């Protein structure tokens, strides 16, 4: 058994994926804007991820924009049969790299076609709608028009499954009255745990929860407790943080991102890290 296989698998849409995947956001330039400094190195990370057994890659055409999707196509086509590429729509970038809403039916349709073109696909496996009611976190408000637009794109065969990102539990429940929800992608990690109840509720219904910024995002997790636990296990803090998420709930699918092959291998090795019950209890109190 390879290291990544120890993380187990879970259903995503109508596909089974390994619970430890890869997020492509960091492959774009600084601030997720423009091209990477070394495109060959970025493509090498993608190829290594697949070689290590990753079959769930998270991306978006507004990373760059267009950059990460084009890198994915260049590095991985023809795509492995078991590879599931998940993208998201609902935002766009301005000339300075700012993040702006793009939520009209026409903008969502255009975003789907942009993803199809830049990934070199005929149909998108899973498309998450990223709520922009508040850029910094979930905010209540109706997403009916946007979810309905994605449901129509699904009926047309351009999308197989619809997911949600940066949303509240009420928005998930409302969306499920319109279309099956394949996954929810929100910010969640050891110290940012607002979605504890949501994770448990989704697990009861067999819906994957995909935490973004599982390692803290642009500011990596820092904690004396985490560092002490990692030292005691002869592991890095980031490996411990990933291992905790894998044990937190079976419906959690992880997509830690990196632009380094060495860091990628370190993240994937977290699947083999066993956290004793007393360690889990200590981390729970963080």
Coordinates of C-alpha atoms in Angstrom, one line a residue:
X1 CA 0.0 0.0 0.0
X2 CA 1.4 3.4 -1.0
X3 CA 1.4 6.3 1.6
X4 CA -1.6 8.1 0.0
X5 CA -3.8 5.0 0.0
X6 CA -3.7 5.0 3.8
X7 CA -5.9 8.1 3.7
X8 CA -8.7 6.1 2.3
X9 CA -11.3 7.1 -0.3
X10 CA -14.7 8.8 -0.5
X11 CA -17.4 9.4 -3.0
X12 CA -17.3 12.7 -4.9
X13 CA -20.2 12.9 -7.3
X14 CA -20.3 9.6 -9.0
X15 CA -16.6 9.0 -8.7
X16 CA -14.4 7.5 -5.9
X17 CA -11.4 9.6 -5.0
X18 CA -8.5 9.3 -2.6
X19 CA -9.1 11.6 0.4
X20 CA -5.8 13.3 0.0
X21 CA -5.8 15.4 -3.2
X22 CA -4.1 18.5 -4.5
X23 CA -5.1 22.2 -4.8
X24 CA -3.6 24.0 -7.7
X25 CA -4.0 27.6 -6.6
X26 CA -0.4 28.1 -5.6
X27 CA 0.8 27.3 -9.1
X28 CA -0.1 30.8 -10.3
X29 CA 2.1 33.8 -9.7
X30 CA 2.2 35.9 -6.5
X31 CA -1.2 36.7 -5.2
X32 CA -2.6 33.9 -7.4
X33 CA -2.2 36.4 -10.3
X34 CA -0.2 36.0 -13.5
X35 CA 2.1 33.1 -14.5
X36 CA 4.5 31.3 -12.1
X37 CA 8.1 32.2 -12.0
X38 CA 9.0 28.7 -13.3
X39 CA 6.3 27.1 -15.4
X40 CA 8.3 23.9 -15.8
X41 CA 8.5 23.5 -12.0
X42 CA 4.7 24.0 -11.7
X43 CA 4.1 21.3 -14.3
X44 CA 6.5 19.0 -12.5
X45 CA 4.4 19.4 -9.3
X46 CA 1.3 18.4 -11.1
X47 CA 2.9 15.3 -12.7
X48 CA 4.4 14.3 -9.3
X49 CA 1.0 14.6 -7.6
X50 CA -0.5 12.2 -10.1
X51 CA 2.5 9.9 -9.8
X52 CA 2.0 9.8 -6.0
X53 CA -1.6 8.7 -6.5
X54 CA -3.6 11.9 -6.4
X55 CA -6.8 11.6 -8.3
X56 CA -8.6 14.7 -7.1
X57 CA -7.2 18.1 -8.2
X58 CA -8.9 21.3 -7.3
X59 CA -8.5 24.4 -9.5
X60 CA -10.3 27.4 -11.0
X61 CA -10.0 29.4 -14.2
X62 CA -9.8 32.6 -12.1
X63 CA -6.5 31.4 -10.7
X64 CA -4.1 33.5 -12.8
X65 CA -6.6 34.0 -14.4
X66 CA -6.5 30.9 -16.7
X67 CA -2.9 30.0 -15.6
X68 CA -3.5 27.0 -13.4
X69 CA -6.0 25.4 -15.8
X70 CA -3.6 25.8 -18.7
X71 CA -0.8 24.3 -16.7
X72 CA -2.9 21.3 -15.8
X73 CA -3.8 20.7 -19.4
X74 CA -0.2 21.0 -20.5
X75 CA 1.1 18.8 -17.7
X76 CA -1.5 16.0 -17.5
X77 CA -3.3 15.5 -20.9
X78 CA -4.2 12.9 -21.8
X79 CA -5.8 12.8 -18.3
X80 CA -5.7 9.5 -16.3
X81 CA -9.0 7.8 -16.4
X82 CA -9.4 8.0 -12.6
X83 CA -8.5 11.7 -12.3
X84 CA -11.3 14.0 -11.1
X85 CA -10.7 17.7 -11.7
X86 CA -12.9 20.0 -9.7
X87 CA -13.2 23.7 -10.6
X88 CA -15.1 26.7 -9.2
X89 CA -16.8 29.8 -10.7
X90 CA -18.4 32.9 -9.3
X91 CA -15.5 35.4 -9.4
X92 CA -13.2 37.2 -11.8
X93 CA -10.0 39.2 -11.6
X94 CA -9.5 42.9 -12.4
X95 CA -6.4 44.3 -14.0
X96 CA -4.7 44.6 -10.7
X97 CA -5.5 41.1 -9.5
X98 CA -8.4 42.1 -7.3
X99 CA -11.3 39.5 -6.7
X100 CA -14.7 40.6 -8.0
X101 CA -18.0 38.8 -8.2
X102 CA -19.0 37.3 -11.5
X103 CA -22.4 35.8 -10.7
X104 CA -24.8 36.6 -13.5
X105 CA -26.2 33.7 -15.5
X106 CA -24.1 34.8 -18.5
X107 CA -20.9 35.2 -16.4
X108 CA -21.4 31.7 -15.0
X109 CA -22.0 30.2 -18.4
X110 CA -18.9 32.0 -19.8
X111 CA -16.8 30.8 -16.8
X112 CA -17.9 27.2 -17.5
X113 CA -16.8 27.5 -21.1
X114 CA -13.5 29.1 -20.1
X115 CA -12.8 26.2 -17.8
X116 CA -13.7 23.7 -20.5
X117 CA -11.4 25.4 -23.0
X118 CA -8.4 25.9 -20.7
X119 CA -8.6 22.4 -19.2
X120 CA -9.2 20.8 -22.6
X121 CA -12.4 19.0 -21.5
X122 CA -15.8 18.4 -23.0
X123 CA -17.6 18.3 -19.7
X124 CA -16.6 19.4 -16.2
X125 CA -16.8 16.7 -13.5
X126 CA -17.7 19.0 -10.6
X127 CA -18.2 22.8 -10.6
X128 CA -18.4 24.7 -7.3
X129 CA -20.2 27.9 -7.1
X130 CA -18.1 30.3 -5.0
X131 CA -20.4 32.7 -3.1
X132 CA -19.1 36.3 -3.2
X133 CA -21.6 37.8 -0.8
X134 CA -18.6 38.3 1.4
X135 CA -15.1 37.7 0.0
X136 CA -13.7 36.8 3.4
X137 CA -16.2 34.2 4.5
X138 CA -19.7 32.8 4.3
X139 CA -22.5 35.3 4.5
X140 CA -26.3 34.7 4.4
X141 CA -28.2 35.6 1.3
X142 CA -30.0 34.0 -1.5
X143 CA -28.0 32.0 -4.0
X144 CA -31.1 30.7 -5.8
X145 CA -30.4 32.4 -9.1
X146 CA -26.8 31.2 -9.3
X147 CA -27.6 27.6 -8.3
X148 CA -30.4 27.5 -10.8
X149 CA -28.0 28.7 -13.5
X150 CA -25.6 25.8 -12.7
X151 CA -28.5 23.4 -12.6
X152 CA -29.4 24.4 -16.1
X153 CA -25.8 24.0 -17.3
X154 CA -25.9 20.5 -15.7
X155 CA -29.0 19.7 -17.6
X156 CA -27.2 20.8 -20.8
X157 CA -24.5 18.3 -20.1
X158 CA -21.7 20.8 -19.6
X159 CA -21.4 20.0 -15.9
X160 CA -21.8 16.6 -14.2
X161 CA -22.1 17.8 -10.6
X162 CA -22.6 21.0 -8.7
X163 CA -20.9 22.0 -5.5
X164 CA -20.8 25.0 -3.3
X165 CA -18.0 27.1 -1.8
X166 CA -17.9 29.8 0.9
X167 CA -21.4 29.1 2.0
X168 CA -23.6 28.6 5.1
X169 CA -25.6 25.5 6.1
X170 CA -28.8 27.3 5.2
X171 CA -27.5 28.0 1.7
X172 CA -26.5 24.3 1.3
X173 CA -30.0 23.2 2.4
X174 CA -31.6 25.7 0.0
X175 CA -29.4 24.6 -2.9
X176 CA -30.3 21.0 -2.4
X177 CA -33.9 21.8 -3.1
X178 CA -32.8 22.9 -6.6
X179 CA -30.0 20.4 -7.5
X180 CA -28.0 17.6 -5.8
X181 CA -25.0 19.1 -4.0
X182 CA -21.9 17.1 -4.7
X183 CA -19.6 18.8 -2.2
X184 CA -19.1 21.8 0.0
X185 CA -15.8 23.7 0.0
X186 CA -15.2 26.2 2.9
X187 CA -12.3 27.4 5.0
X188 CA -11.5 24.9 7.8
X189 CA -8.4 23.8 9.7
X190 CA -7.2 23.0 13.2
X191 CA -7.8 26.6 14.5
X192 CA -10.6 27.8 12.2
X193 CA -13.4 25.4 13.0
X194 CA -16.7 27.3 12.4
X195 CA -18.0 24.5 10.3
X196 CA -17.8 21.7 12.8
X197 CA -21.5 21.2 12.8
X198 CA -21.7 21.5 9.0
X199 CA -19.1 18.7 8.6
X200 CA -21.0 16.4 10.8
X201 CA -24.4 17.1 9.1
X202 CA -22.9 16.6 5.6
X203 CA -21.3 13.4 6.7
X204 CA -24.7 12.0 7.7
X205 CA -25.9 12.6 4.2
X206 CA -22.7 11.3 2.5
X207 CA -21.7 14.7 1.1
X208 CA -17.9 15.5 1.0
X209 CA -16.6 18.5 2.8
X210 CA -13.4 20.0 1.2
X211 CA -11.6 22.4 3.4
X212 CA -9.6 25.1 1.7
X213 CA -6.7 26.6 3.5
X214 CA -6.3 23.3 5.5
X215 CA -2.8 24.4 6.5
X216 CA -3.7 28.1 7.2
X217 CA -3.5 29.5 3.7
X218 CA -1.2 32.4 3.0
X219 CA -0.3 32.5 6.7
X220 CA 0.6 28.9 7.7
X221 CA -0.7 27.5 11.0
X222 CA 1.5 28.4 14.0
X223 CA 0.9 27.0 17.5
X224 CA 3.1 26.0 20.4
X225 CA 0.8 23.0 20.9
X226 CA 0.9 21.9 17.3
X227 CA 4.7 22.3 17.2
X228 CA 5.1 20.3 20.4
X229 CA 2.8 17.5 19.2
X230 CA 4.8 17.4 15.9
X231 CA 8.1 17.2 17.7
X232 CA 6.8 14.3 19.8
X233 CA 5.8 12.4 16.7
X234 CA 9.0 13.3 14.7
X235 CA 6.8 15.0 12.1
X236 CA 6.3 18.5 10.8
X237 CA 3.4 20.6 12.1
X238 CA 1.9 20.6 8.6
X239 CA 1.9 16.8 8.5
X240 CA 0.1 16.7 11.9
X241 CA -2.5 19.3 10.7
X242 CA -3.3 17.1 7.6
X243 CA -3.4 13.9 9.7
X244 CA -5.8 15.6 12.1
X245 CA -8.1 16.6 9.3
X246 CA -8.1 13.1 7.8
X247 CA -9.1 11.6 11.2
X248 CA -11.6 14.4 12.0
X249 CA -14.3 13.0 9.7
X250 CA -14.4 10.4 6.9
X251 CA -16.2 12.8 4.5
X252 CA -13.3 15.3 4.6
X253 CA -11.4 15.5 1.3
X254 CA -8.1 17.4 1.5
X255 CA -6.6 19.5 -1.2
X256 CA -3.4 21.0 0.3
X257 CA -1.6 23.2 -2.2
X258 CA 2.1 23.8 -2.9
X259 CA 4.4 24.9 -5.7
X260 CA 7.2 22.6 -4.5
X261 CA 7.7 18.9 -5.3
X262 CA 9.4 18.4 -1.9
X263 CA 6.6 20.1 0.0
X264 CA 4.1 18.0 -2.0
X265 CA 5.8 14.8 -1.0
X266 CA 5.8 15.9 2.6
X267 CA 2.0 16.6 2.5
X268 CA 1.3 13.3 0.9
X269 CA 3.3 11.5 3.6
X270 CA 0.8 12.8 6.2
X271 CA -1.5 10.0 5.1
X272 CA 0.7 7.5 6.9
X273 CA 0.9 9.5 10.2
X274 CA -1.1 7.9 13.0
X275 CA -2.4 10.3 15.7
X276 CA -2.9 8.5 19.1
X277 CA -6.1 9.3 20.9
X278 CA -4.3 11.5 23.5
X279 CA -2.8 13.5 20.7
X280 CA -6.2 14.0 19.1
X281 CA -7.5 15.2 22.4
X282 CA -4.7 17.7 22.8
X283 CA -5.2 19.1 19.3
X284 CA -9.0 19.3 19.9
X285 CA -8.3 21.7 22.7
X286 CA -6.3 24.1 20.5

